[in-house]
Tab-separated table of C-alpha atoms in Angstrom:
chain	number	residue	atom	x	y	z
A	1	UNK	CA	-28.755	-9.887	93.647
A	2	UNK	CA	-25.027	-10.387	94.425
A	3	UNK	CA	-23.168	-11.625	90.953
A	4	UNK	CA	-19.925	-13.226	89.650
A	5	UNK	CA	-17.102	-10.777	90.399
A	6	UNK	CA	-14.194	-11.092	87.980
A	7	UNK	CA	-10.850	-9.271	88.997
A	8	UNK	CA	-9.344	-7.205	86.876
A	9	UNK	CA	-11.799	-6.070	84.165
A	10	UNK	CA	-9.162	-5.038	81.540
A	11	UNK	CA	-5.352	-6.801	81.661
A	12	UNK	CA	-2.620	-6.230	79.249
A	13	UNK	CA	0.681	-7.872	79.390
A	14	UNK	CA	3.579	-8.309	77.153
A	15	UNK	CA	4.661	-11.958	75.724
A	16	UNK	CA	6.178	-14.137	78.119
A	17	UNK	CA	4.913	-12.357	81.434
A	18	UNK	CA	2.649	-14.164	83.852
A	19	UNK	CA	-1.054	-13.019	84.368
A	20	UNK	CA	-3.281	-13.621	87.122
A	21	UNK	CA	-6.965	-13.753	87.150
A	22	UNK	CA	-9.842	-13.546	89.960
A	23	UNK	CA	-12.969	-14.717	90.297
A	24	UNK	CA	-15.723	-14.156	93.610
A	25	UNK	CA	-18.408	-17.012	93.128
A	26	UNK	CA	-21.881	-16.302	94.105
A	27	UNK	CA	-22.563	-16.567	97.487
A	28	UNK	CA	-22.910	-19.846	98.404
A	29	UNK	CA	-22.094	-21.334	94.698
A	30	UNK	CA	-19.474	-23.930	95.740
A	31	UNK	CA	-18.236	-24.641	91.772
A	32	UNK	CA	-16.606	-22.404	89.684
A	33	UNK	CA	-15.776	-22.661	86.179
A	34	UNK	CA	-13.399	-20.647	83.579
A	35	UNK	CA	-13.591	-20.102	80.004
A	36	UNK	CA	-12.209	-18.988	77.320
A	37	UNK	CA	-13.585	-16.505	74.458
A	38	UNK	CA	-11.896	-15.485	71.557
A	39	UNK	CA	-12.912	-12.718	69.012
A	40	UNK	CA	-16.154	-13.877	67.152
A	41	UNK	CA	-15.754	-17.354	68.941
A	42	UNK	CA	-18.168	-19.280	71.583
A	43	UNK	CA	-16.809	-19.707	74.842
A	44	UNK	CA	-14.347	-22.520	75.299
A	45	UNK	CA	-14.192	-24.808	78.847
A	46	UNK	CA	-11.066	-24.131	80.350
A	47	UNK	CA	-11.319	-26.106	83.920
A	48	UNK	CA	-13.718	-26.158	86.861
A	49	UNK	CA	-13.570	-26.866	90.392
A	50	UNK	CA	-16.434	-28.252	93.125
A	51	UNK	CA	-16.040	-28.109	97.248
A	52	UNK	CA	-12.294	-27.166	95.716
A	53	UNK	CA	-11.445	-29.871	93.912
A	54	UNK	CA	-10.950	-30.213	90.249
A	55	UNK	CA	-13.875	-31.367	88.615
A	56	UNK	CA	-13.263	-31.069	84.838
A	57	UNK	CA	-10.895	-30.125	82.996
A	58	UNK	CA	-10.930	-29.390	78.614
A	59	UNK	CA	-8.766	-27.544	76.635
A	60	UNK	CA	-6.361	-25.540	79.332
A	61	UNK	CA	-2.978	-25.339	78.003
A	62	UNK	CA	-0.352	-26.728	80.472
A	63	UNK	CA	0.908	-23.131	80.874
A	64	UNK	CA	-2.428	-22.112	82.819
A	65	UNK	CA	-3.160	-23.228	86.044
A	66	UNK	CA	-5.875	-22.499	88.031
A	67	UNK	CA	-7.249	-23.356	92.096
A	68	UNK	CA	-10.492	-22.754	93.865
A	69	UNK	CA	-9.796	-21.342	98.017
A	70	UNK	CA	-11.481	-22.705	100.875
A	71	UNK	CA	-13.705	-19.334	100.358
A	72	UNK	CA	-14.429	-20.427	97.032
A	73	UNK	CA	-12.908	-17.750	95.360
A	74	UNK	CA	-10.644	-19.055	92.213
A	75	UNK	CA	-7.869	-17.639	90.584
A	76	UNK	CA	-6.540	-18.625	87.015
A	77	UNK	CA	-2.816	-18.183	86.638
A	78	UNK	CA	-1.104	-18.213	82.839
A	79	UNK	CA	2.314	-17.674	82.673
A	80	UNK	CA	4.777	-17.588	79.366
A	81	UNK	CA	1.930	-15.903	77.343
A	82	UNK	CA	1.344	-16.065	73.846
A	83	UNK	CA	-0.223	-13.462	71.651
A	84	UNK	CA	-3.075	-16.136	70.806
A	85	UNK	CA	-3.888	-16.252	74.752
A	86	UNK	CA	-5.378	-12.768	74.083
A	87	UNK	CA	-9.435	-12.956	74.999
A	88	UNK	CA	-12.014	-12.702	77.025
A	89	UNK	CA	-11.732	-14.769	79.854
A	90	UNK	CA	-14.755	-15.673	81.978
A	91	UNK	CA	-15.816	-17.162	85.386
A	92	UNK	CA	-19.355	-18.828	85.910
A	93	UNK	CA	-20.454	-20.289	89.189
A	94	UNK	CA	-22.911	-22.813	90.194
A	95	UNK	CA	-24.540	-24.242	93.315
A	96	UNK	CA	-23.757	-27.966	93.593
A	97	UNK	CA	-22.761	-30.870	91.113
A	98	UNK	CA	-22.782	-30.046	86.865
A	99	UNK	CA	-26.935	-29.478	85.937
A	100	UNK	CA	-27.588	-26.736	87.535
A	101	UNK	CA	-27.511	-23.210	86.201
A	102	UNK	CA	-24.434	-21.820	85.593
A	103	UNK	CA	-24.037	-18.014	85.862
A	104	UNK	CA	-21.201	-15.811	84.230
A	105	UNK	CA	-19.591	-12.773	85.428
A	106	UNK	CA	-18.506	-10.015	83.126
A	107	UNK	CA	-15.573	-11.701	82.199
A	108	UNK	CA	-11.626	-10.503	81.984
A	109	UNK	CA	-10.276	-9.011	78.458
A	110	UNK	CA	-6.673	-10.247	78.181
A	111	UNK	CA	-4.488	-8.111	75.804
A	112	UNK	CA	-1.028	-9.642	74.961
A	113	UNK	CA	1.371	-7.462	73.247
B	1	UNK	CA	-17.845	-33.139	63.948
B	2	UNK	CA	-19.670	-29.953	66.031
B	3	UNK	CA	-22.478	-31.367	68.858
B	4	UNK	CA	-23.866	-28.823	68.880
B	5	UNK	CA	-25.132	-26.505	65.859
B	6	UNK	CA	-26.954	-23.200	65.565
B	7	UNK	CA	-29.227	-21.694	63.494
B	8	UNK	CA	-28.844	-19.388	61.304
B	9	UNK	CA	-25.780	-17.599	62.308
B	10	UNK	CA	-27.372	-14.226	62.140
B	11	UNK	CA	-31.063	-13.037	61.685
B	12	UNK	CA	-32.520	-9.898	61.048
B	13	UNK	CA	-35.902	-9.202	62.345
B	14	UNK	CA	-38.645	-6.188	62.353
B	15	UNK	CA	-40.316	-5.150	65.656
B	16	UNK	CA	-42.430	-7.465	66.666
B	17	UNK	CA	-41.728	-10.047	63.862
B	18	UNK	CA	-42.147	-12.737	65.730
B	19	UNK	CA	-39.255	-15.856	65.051
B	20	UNK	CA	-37.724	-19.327	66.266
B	21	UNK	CA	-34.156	-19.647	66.481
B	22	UNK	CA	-32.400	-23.126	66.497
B	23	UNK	CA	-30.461	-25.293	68.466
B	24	UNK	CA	-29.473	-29.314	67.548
B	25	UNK	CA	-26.994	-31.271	69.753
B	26	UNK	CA	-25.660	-34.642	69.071
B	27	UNK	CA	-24.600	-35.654	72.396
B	28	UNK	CA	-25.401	-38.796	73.954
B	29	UNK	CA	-26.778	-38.477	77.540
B	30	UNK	CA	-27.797	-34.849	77.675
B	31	UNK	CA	-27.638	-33.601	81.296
B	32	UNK	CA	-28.915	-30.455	80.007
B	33	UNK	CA	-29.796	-27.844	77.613
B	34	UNK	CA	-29.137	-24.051	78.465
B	35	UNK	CA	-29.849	-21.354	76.529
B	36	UNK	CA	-27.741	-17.962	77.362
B	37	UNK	CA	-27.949	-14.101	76.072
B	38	UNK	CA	-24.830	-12.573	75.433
B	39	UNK	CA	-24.127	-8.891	74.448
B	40	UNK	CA	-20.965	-7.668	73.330
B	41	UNK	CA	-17.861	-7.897	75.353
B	42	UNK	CA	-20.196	-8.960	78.260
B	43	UNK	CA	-20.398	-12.037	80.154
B	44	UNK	CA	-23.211	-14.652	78.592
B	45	UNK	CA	-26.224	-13.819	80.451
B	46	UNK	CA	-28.500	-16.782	82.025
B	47	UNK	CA	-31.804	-17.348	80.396
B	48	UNK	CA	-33.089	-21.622	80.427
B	49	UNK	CA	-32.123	-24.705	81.563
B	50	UNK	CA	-33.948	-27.697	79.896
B	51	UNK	CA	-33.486	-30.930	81.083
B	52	UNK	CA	-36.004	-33.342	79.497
B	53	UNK	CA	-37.744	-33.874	75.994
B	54	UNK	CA	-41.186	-32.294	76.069
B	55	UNK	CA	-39.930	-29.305	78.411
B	56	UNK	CA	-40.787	-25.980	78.025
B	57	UNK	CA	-40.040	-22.653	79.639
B	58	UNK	CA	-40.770	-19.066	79.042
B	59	UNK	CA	-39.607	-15.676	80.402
B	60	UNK	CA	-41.713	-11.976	78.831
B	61	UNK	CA	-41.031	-12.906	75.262
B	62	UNK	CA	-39.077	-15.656	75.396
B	63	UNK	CA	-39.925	-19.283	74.849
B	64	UNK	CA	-37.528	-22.316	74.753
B	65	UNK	CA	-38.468	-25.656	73.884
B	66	UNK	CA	-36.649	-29.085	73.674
B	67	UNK	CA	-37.117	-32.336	71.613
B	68	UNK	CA	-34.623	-34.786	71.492
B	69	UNK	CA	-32.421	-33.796	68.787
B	70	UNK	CA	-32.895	-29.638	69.482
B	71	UNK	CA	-34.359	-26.895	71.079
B	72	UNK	CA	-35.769	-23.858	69.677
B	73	UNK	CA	-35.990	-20.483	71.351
B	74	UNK	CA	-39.452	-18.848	70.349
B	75	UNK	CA	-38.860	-14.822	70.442
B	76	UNK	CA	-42.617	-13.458	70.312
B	77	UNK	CA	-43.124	-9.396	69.427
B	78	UNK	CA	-39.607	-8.817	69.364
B	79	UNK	CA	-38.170	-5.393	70.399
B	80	UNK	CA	-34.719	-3.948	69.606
B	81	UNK	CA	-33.108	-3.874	73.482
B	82	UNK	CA	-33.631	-8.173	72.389
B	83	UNK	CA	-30.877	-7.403	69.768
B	84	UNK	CA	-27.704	-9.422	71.064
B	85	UNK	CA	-26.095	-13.106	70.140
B	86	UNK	CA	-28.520	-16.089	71.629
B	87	UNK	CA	-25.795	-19.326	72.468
B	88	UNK	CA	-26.649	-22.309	73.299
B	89	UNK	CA	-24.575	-24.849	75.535
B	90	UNK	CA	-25.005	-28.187	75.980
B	91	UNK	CA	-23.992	-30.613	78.979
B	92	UNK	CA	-23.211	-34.698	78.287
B	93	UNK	CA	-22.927	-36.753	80.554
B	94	UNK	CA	-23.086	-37.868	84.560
B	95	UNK	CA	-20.030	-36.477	86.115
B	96	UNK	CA	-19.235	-33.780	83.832
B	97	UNK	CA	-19.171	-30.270	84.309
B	98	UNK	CA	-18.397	-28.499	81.144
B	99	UNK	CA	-20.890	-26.669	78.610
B	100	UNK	CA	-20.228	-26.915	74.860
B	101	UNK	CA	-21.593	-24.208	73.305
B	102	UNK	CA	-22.805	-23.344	70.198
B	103	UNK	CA	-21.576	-20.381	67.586
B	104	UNK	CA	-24.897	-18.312	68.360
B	105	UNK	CA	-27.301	-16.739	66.458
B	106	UNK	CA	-26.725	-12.810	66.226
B	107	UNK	CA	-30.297	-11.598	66.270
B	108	UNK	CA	-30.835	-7.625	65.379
B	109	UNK	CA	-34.119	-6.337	66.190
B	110	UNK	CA	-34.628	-3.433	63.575
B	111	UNK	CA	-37.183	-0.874	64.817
């Protein structure tokens, strides 16, 4: 069965660049959510969007932004970054409104040197 | 204060020492429970969703149960390839989206 796709796997960037990140929902999974997991730490809501809209939003520092495409796809852009943005980042899709099962991809490790 | 609390942080079990991890919330409104597997540097893996007090649901040696204050996750006969962190998420609320998770439980399954 087709899974979350998260673009690239492995990203390292220096302080102050801009990083990009991709995520392919599930087919037919119209919301899309991104977190945030530090070393040792449970994963952390960053934002999520449904039929392309923002639909939440927790602890997403100004300097990240993110948007979901009319194909659903989502990227999550963070510019000016900080050592402490280093993680994993994740993408987890769902079909329909929050409740439902929410399923992860394999997530995006951010190095900032 | 954390809603939602696991435990214990880590447990170390035999092969097929059967155990109960735990998982209490204090959210208000609970849209729903869901349990996840994660393994390092992978993606939390999907196991339960439990909606209602009194549910139950179980997949080969899993079991998860929830009351209104927790859930517990019933690992029967354990093996070692069960060895990885257990979180649990929580989600409050009508009209919101995010899960709070818990810290895990880091379960090693010695053979």
């Amino acid at each position: 069965a087709a899974g979350v796709i998260q673009s690239p796997r492995h990203l390292i960037k220096e302080k102050r660049e801009t990083a990009t990140l991709k995520c392919y929902p599930i087919p037919r999974h119209d919301t899309v959510y991104w977190y945030q997991q530090g070393p040792g730490q449970d994963p952390q809501f960053l934002i999520s969007f449904y039929e392309k809209m923002q639909s939440d939003k927790g602890s997403i520092p100004d300097r990240f932004s993110a948007q979901q495409f009319s194909d659903y796809h989502s990227e999550l852009n963070m510019s000016s970054l900080e050592l402490g943005d280093s993680a994993l980042y994740f993408c987890a899709s769902s079909f329909g409104t929050g409740g439902s099962e929410a399923f992860f991809g394999q997530g995006t490790r951010l190095t900032v040197v | 204060e954390d809603q939602v609390t696991q435990s214990p942080e880590a447990l170390r079990l035999q092969e097929g020492e059967s155990s109960s991890l735990n998982c209490s919330y204090t959210v208000s409104g609970l849209r729903g429970l869901f349990w996840y597997r994660q393994d390092p540097g992978k993606g939390p893996e999907f196991l339960f969703t439990l909606y209602s007090a009194g549910e139950e649901k179980e997949k080969e040696r899993l079991k998860a149960t929830l009351t209104k204050k927790e859930s517990f996750l019933h690992i029967t006969a354990p093996k070692p390839e069960d060895s990885a962190t257990y979180l649990c998420a929580v989600q409050e609320g009508a009209g919101s989206y995010q899960l709070t998770f818990g810290k895990g439980t880091k379960l090693s399954v010695i053979p």
